[in-house]
PDB file of C-alpha atoms in Angstrom:
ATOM      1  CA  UNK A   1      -2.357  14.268  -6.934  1.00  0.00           C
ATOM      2  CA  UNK A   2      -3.618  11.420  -9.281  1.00  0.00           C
ATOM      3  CA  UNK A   3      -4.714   8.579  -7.498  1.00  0.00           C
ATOM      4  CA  UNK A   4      -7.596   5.916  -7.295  1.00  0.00           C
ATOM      5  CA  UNK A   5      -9.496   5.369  -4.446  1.00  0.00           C
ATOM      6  CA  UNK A   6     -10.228   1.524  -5.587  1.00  0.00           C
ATOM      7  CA  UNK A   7      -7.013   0.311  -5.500  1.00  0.00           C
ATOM      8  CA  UNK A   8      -5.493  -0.983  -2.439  1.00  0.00           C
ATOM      9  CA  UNK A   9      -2.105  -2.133  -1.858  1.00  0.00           C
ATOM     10  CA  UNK A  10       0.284  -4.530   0.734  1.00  0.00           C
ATOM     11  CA  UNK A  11       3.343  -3.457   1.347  1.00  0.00           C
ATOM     12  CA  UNK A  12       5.118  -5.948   3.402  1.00  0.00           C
ATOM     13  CA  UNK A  13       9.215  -5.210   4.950  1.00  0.00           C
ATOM     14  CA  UNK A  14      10.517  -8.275   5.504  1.00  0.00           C
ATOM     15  CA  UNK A  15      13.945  -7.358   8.295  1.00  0.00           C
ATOM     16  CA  UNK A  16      14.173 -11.261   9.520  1.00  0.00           C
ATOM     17  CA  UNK A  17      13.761 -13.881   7.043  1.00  0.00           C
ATOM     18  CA  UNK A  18      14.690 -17.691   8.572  1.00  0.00           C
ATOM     19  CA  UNK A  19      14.265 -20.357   6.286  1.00  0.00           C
ATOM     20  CA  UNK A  20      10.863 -21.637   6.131  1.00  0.00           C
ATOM     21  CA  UNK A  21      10.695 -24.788   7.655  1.00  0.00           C
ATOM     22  CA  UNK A  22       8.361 -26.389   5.156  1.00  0.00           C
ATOM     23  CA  UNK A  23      10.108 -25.110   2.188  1.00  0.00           C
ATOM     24  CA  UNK A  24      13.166 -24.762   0.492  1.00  0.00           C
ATOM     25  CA  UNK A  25      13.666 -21.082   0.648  1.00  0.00           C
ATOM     26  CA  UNK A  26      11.877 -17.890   1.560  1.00  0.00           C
ATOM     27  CA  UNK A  27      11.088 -17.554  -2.240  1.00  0.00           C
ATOM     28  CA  UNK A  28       9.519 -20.465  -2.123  1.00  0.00           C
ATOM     29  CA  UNK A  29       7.687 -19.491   0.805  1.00  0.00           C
ATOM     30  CA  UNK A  30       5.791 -16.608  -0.876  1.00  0.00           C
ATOM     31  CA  UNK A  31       5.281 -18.451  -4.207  1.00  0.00           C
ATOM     32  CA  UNK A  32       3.315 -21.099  -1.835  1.00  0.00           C
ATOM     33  CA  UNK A  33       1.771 -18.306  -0.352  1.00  0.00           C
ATOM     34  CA  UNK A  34       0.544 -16.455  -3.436  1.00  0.00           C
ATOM     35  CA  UNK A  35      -1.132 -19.571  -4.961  1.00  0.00           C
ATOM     36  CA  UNK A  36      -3.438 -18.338  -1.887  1.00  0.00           C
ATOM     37  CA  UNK A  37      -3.667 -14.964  -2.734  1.00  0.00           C
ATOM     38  CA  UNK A  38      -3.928 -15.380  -6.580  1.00  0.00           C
ATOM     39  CA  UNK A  39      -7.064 -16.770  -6.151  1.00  0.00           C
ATOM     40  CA  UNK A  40      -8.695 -13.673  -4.064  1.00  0.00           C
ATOM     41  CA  UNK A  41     -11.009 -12.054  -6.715  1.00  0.00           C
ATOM     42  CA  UNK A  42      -9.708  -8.542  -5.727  1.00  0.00           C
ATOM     43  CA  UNK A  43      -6.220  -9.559  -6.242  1.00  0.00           C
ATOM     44  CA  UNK A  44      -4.723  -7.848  -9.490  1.00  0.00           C
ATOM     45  CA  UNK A  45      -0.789  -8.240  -9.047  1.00  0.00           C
ATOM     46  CA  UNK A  46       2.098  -9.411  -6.782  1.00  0.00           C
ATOM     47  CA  UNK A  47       5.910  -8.387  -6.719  1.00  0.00           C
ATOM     48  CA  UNK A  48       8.539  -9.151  -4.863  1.00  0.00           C
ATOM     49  CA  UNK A  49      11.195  -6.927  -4.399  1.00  0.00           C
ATOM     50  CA  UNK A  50      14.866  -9.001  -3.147  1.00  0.00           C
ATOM     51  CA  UNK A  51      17.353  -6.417  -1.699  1.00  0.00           C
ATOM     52  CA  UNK A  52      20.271  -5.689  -3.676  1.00  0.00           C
ATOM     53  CA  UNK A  53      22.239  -5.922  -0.481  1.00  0.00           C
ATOM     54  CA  UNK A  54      21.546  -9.052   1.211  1.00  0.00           C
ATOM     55  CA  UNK A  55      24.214  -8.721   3.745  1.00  0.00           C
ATOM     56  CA  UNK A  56      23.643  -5.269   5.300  1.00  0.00           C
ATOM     57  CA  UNK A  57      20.539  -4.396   3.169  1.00  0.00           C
ATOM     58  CA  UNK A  58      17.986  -3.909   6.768  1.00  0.00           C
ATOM     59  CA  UNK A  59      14.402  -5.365   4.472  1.00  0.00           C
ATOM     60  CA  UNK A  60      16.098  -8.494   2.681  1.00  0.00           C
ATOM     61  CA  UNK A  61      12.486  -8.474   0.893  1.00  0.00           C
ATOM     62  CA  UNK A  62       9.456  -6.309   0.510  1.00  0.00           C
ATOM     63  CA  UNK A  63       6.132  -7.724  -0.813  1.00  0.00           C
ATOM     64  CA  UNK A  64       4.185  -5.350  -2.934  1.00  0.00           C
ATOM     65  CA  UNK A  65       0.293  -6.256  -4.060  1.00  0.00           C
ATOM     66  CA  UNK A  66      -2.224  -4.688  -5.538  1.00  0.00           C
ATOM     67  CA  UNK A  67      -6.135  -5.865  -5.203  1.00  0.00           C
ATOM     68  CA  UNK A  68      -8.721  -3.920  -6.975  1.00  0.00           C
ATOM     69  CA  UNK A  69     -11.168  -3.448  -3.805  1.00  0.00           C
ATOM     70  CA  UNK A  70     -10.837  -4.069  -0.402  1.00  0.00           C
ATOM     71  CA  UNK A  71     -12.473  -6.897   0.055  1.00  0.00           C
ATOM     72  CA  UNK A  72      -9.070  -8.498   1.142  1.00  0.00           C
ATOM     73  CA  UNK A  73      -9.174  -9.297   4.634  1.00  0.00           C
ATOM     74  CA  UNK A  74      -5.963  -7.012   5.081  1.00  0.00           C
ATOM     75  CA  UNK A  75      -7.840  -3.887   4.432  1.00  0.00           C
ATOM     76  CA  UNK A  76     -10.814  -4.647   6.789  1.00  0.00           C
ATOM     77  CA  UNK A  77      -9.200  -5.151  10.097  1.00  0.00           C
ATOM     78  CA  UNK A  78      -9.369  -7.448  12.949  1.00  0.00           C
ATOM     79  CA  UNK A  79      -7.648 -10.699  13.512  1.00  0.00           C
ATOM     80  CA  UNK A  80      -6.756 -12.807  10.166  1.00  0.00           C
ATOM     81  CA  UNK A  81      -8.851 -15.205   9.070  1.00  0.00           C
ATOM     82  CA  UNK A  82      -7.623 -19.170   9.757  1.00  0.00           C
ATOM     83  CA  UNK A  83      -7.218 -20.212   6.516  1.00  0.00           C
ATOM     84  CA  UNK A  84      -4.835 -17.045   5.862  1.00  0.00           C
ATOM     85  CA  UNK A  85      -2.932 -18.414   9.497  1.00  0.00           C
ATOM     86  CA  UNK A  86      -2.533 -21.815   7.860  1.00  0.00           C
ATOM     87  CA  UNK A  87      -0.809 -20.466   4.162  1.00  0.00           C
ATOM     88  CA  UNK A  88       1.365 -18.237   5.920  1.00  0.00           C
ATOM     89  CA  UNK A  89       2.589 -21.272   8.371  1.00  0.00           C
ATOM     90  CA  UNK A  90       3.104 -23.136   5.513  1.00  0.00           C
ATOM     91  CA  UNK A  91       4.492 -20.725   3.435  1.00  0.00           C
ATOM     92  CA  UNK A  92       6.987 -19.027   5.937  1.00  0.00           C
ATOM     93  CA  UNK A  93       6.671 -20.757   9.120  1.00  0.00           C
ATOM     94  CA  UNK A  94       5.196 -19.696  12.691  1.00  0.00           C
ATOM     95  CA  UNK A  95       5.099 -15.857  12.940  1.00  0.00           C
ATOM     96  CA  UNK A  96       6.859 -15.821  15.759  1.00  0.00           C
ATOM     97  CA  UNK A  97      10.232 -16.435  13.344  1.00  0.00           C
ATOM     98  CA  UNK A  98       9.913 -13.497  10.954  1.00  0.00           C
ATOM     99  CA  UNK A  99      10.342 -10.093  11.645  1.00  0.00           C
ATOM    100  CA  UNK A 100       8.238  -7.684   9.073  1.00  0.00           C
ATOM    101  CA  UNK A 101       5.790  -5.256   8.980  1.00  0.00           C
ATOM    102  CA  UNK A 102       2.805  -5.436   6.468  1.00  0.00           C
ATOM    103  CA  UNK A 103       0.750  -2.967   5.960  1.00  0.00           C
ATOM    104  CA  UNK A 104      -2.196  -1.797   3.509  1.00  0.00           C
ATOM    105  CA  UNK A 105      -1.858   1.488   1.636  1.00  0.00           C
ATOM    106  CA  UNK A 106      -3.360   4.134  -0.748  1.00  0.00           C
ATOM    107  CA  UNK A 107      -1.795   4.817  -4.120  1.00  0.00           C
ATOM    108  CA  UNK A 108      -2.149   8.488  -3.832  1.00  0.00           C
ATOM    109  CA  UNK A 109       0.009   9.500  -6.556  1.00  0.00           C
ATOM    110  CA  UNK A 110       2.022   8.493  -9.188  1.00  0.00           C
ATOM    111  CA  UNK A 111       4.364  10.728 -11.908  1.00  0.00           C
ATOM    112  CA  UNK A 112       3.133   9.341 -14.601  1.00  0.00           C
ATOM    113  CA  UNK A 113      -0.486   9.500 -13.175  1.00  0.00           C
ATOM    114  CA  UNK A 114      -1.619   6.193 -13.859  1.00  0.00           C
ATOM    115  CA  UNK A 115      -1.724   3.842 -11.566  1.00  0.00           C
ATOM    116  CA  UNK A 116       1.504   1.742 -10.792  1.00  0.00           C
ATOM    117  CA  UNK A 117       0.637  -1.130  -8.238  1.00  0.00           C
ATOM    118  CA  UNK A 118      -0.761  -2.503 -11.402  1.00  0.00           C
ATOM    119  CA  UNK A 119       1.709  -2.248 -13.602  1.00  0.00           C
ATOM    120  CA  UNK A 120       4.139  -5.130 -13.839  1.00  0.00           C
ATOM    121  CA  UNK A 121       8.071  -4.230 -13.949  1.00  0.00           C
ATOM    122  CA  UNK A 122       9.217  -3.141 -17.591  1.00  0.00           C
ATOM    123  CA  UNK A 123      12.068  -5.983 -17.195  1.00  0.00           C
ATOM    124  CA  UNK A 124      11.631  -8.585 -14.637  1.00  0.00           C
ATOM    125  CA  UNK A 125      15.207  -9.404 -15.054  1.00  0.00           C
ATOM    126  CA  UNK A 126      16.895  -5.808 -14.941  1.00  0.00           C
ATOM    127  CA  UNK A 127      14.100  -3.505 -13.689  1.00  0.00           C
ATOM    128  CA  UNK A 128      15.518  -1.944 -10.212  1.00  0.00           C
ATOM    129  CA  UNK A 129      13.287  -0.226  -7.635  1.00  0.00           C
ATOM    130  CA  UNK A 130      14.629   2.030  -4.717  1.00  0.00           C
ATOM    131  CA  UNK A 131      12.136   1.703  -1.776  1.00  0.00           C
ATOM    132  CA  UNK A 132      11.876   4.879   0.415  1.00  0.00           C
ATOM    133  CA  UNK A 133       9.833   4.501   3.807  1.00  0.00           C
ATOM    134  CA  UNK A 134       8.235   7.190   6.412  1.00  0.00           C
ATOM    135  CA  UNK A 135       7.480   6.465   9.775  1.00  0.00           C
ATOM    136  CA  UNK A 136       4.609   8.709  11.027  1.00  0.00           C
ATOM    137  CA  UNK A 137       6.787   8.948  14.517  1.00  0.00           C
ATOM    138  CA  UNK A 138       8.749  11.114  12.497  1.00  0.00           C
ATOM    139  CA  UNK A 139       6.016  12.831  10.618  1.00  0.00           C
ATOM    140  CA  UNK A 140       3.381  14.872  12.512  1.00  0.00           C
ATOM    141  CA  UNK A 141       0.100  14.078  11.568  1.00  0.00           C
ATOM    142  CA  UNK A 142      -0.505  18.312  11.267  1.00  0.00           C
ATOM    143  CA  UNK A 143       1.871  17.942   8.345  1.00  0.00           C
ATOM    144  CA  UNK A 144       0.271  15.133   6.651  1.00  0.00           C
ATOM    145  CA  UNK A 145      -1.982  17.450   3.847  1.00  0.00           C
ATOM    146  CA  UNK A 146       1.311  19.781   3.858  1.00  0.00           C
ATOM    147  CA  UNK A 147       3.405  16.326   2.863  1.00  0.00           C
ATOM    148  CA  UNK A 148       1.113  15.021   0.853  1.00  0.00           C
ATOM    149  CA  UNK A 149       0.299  17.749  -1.531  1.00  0.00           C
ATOM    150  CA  UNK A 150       3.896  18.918  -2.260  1.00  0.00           C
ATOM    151  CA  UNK A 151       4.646  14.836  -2.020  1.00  0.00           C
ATOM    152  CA  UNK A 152       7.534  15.030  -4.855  1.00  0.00           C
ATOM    153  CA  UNK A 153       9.506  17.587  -2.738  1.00  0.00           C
ATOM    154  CA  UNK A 154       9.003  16.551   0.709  1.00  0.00           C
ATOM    155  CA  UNK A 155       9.545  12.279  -0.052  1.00  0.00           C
ATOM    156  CA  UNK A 156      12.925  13.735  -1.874  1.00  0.00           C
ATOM    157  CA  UNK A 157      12.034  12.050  -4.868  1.00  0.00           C
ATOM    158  CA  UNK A 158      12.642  15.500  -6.887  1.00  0.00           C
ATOM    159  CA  UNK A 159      16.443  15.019  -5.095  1.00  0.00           C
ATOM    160  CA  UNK A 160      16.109  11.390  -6.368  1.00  0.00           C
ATOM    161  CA  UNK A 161      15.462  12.489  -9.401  1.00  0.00           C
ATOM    162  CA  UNK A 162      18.435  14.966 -10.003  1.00  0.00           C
ATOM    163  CA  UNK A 163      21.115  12.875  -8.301  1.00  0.00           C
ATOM    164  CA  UNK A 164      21.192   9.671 -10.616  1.00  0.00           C
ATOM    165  CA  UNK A 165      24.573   9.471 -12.191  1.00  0.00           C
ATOM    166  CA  UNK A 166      25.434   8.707 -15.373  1.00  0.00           C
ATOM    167  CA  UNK A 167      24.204   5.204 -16.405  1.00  0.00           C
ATOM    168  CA  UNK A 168      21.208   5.008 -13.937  1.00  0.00           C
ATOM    169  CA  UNK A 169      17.863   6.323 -15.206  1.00  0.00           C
ATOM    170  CA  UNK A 170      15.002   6.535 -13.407  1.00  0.00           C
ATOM    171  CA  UNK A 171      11.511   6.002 -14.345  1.00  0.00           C
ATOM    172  CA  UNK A 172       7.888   6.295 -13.101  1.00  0.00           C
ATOM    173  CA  UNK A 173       7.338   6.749  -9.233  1.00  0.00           C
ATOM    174  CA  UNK A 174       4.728   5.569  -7.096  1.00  0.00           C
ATOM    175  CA  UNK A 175       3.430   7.263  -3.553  1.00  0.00           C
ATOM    176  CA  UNK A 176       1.922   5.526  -0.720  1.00  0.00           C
ATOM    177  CA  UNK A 177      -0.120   6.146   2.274  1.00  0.00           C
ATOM    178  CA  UNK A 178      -0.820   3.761   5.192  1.00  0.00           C
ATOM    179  CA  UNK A 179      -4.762   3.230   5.170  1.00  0.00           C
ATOM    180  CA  UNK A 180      -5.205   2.579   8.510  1.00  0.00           C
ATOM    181  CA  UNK A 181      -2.546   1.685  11.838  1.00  0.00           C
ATOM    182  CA  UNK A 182      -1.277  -1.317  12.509  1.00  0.00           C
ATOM    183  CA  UNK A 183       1.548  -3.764  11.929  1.00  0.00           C
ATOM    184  CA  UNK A 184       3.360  -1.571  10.356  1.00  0.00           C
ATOM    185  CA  UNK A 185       5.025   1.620  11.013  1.00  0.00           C
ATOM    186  CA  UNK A 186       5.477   2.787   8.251  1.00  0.00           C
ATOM    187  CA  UNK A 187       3.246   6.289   7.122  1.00  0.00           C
ATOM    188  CA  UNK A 188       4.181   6.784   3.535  1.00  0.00           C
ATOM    189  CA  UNK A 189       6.082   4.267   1.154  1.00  0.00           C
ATOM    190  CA  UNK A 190       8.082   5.566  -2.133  1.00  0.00           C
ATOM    191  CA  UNK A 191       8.861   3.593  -4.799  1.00  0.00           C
ATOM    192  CA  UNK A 192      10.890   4.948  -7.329  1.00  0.00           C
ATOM    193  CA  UNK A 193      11.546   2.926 -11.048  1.00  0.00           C
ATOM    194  CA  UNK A 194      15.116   2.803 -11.887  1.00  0.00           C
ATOM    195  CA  UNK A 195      14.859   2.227 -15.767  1.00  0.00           C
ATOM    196  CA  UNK A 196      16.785  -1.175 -17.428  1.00  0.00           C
ATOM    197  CA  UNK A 197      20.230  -0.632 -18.355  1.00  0.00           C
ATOM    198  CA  UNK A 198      22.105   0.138 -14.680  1.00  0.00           C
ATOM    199  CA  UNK A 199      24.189  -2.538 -13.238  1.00  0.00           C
ATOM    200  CA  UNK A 200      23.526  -3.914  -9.726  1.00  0.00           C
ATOM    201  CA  UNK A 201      26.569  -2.554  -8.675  1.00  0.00           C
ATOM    202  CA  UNK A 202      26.219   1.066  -9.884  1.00  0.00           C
ATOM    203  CA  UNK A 203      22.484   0.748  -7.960  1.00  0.00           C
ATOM    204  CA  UNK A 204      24.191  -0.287  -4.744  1.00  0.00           C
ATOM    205  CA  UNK A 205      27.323   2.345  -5.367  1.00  0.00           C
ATOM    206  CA  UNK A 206      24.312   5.510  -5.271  1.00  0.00           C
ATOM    207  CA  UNK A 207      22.820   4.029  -2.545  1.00  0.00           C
ATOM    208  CA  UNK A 208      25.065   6.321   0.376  1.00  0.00           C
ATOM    209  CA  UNK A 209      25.335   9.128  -1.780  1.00  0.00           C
ATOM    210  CA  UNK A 210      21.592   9.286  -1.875  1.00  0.00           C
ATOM    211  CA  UNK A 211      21.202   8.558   1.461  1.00  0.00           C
ATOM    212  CA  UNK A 212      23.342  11.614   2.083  1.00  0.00           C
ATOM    213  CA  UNK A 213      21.699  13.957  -0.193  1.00  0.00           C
ATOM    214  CA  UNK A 214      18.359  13.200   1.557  1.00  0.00           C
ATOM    215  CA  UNK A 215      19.352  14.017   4.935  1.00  0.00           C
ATOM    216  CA  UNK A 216      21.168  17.527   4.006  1.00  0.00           C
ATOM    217  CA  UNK A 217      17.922  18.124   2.425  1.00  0.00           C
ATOM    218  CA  UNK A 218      15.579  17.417   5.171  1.00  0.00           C
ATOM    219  CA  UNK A 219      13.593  14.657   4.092  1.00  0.00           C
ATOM    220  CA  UNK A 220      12.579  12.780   6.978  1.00  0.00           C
ATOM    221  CA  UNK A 221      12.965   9.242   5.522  1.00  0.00           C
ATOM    222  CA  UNK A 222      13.465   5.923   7.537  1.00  0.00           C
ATOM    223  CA  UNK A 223      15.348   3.958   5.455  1.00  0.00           C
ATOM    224  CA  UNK A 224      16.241   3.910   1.385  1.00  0.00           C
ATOM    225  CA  UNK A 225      17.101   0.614  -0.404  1.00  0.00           C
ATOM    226  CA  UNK A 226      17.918  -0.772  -3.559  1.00  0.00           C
ATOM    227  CA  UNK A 227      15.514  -3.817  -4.961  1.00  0.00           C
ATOM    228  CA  UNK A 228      15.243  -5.941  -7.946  1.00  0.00           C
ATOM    229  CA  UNK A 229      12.078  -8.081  -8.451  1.00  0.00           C
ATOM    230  CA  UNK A 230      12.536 -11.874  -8.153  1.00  0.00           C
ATOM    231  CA  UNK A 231       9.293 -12.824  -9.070  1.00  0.00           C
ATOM    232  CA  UNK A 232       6.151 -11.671 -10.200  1.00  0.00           C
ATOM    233  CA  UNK A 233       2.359 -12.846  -9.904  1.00  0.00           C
ATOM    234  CA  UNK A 234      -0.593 -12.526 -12.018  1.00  0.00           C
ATOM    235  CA  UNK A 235      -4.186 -13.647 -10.899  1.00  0.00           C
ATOM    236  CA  UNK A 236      -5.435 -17.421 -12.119  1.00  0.00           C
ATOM    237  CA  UNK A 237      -7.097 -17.480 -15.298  1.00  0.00           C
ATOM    238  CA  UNK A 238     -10.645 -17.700 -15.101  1.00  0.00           C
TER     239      UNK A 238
END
């Protein structure tokens, strides 16, 4: 296990996505929204992942930040603050509208043992990501120091790993655990680099073998999808 303490992380799994009423698209949404959050002096990076699949895909989007502290009103609980209330309104509409399930996390591992919520995609335009999510009612929490320190076997990402066909590579992986409960349900997130040089399609075409491999091998995942970033964040320059 390699992972740092310091660095905390949103994941957010956007299932219902209306069209903002303020803005043009939900894109444009979360750009609006991250001039917000660019401006936090914890915050370090921002991706968002766009499903593959936008017809059947179930997360049509999944919001992935990394802050270098938790000084981010995320991490510390209780009800948002109204400033954060009024960005997200104008960014994506009442709350009411969406369905999606944001959460704060741990980096507690990565393969290539540095840390990867930092690390901006190697290709914004062909970089792929596959997006692997636990829900703890499907974990018990006895199991949790079991999962977490074989975490390679029992996410499946050694299953990942050996089932890419030919012309899909993958690349670093990143493991996740929920810091606290809350919105989300979500125990443990995987995210798993898919190297450029696949094709969307060959992505999507894995997608049920994988699924398949990863139930006949136990691993007790909630959902798997495919994801390519559609835009990326840095802080503002001081």
């Amino acid at each position: 296990m390699a992972g740092n303490e310091d660095l905390h992380i949103v994941f957010n799994f956007f299932e219902k996505v209306p069209k903002p009423p303020k803005q043009d698209s939900y894109e444009d949404g979360m750009k609006h929204i991250y001039e917000y959050v660019r401006r936090q002096p914890s915050f370090v990076l921002g991706q968002i992942h766009k499903n593959l699949d936008q017809s059947n895909g179930l997360y049509k989007y999944v919001n992935y930040v990394g802050f270098n502290n938790g000084d981010f009103h995320a991490f510390r609980g209780g009800p948002p603050p109204a400033e954060w209330i009024k960005v997200g309104t104008e960014g994506l509409g009442d709350r009411e509208q969406r369905v999606c399930y944001p959460g704060g996390y741990a980096e507690l591992a990565t393969s290539a043992g540095q840390p990867m919520c930092t690390t901006r995609a190697k290709d914004e335009q062909n970089s792929y990501y596959l997006l692997v999510n636990f829900k703890d009612s499907d974990i018990d929490e006895a199991s949790y120091s079991a999962f977490e320190a074989d975490w390679k076997s029992k996410t499946g990402a050694d299953i990942i790993r050996d089932a890419f066909p030919a012309g899909i590579v993958g690349g670093d992986v990143g493991f996740y655990k929920r810091r606290r409960p809350g919105i989300t349900p979500f125990i443990y997130v995987l995210r798993y680099e898919i190297l450029p040089g696949a094709s969307p399609d060959a992505v999507l075409q894995f997608l049920p073998t994988l699924r398949e491999k990863l139930t006949a091998g136990g691993i007790p995942f909630s959902n798997v999808g495919a994801y390519s970033i559609c835009y990326i964040c840095d802080p503002v320059k001081a």
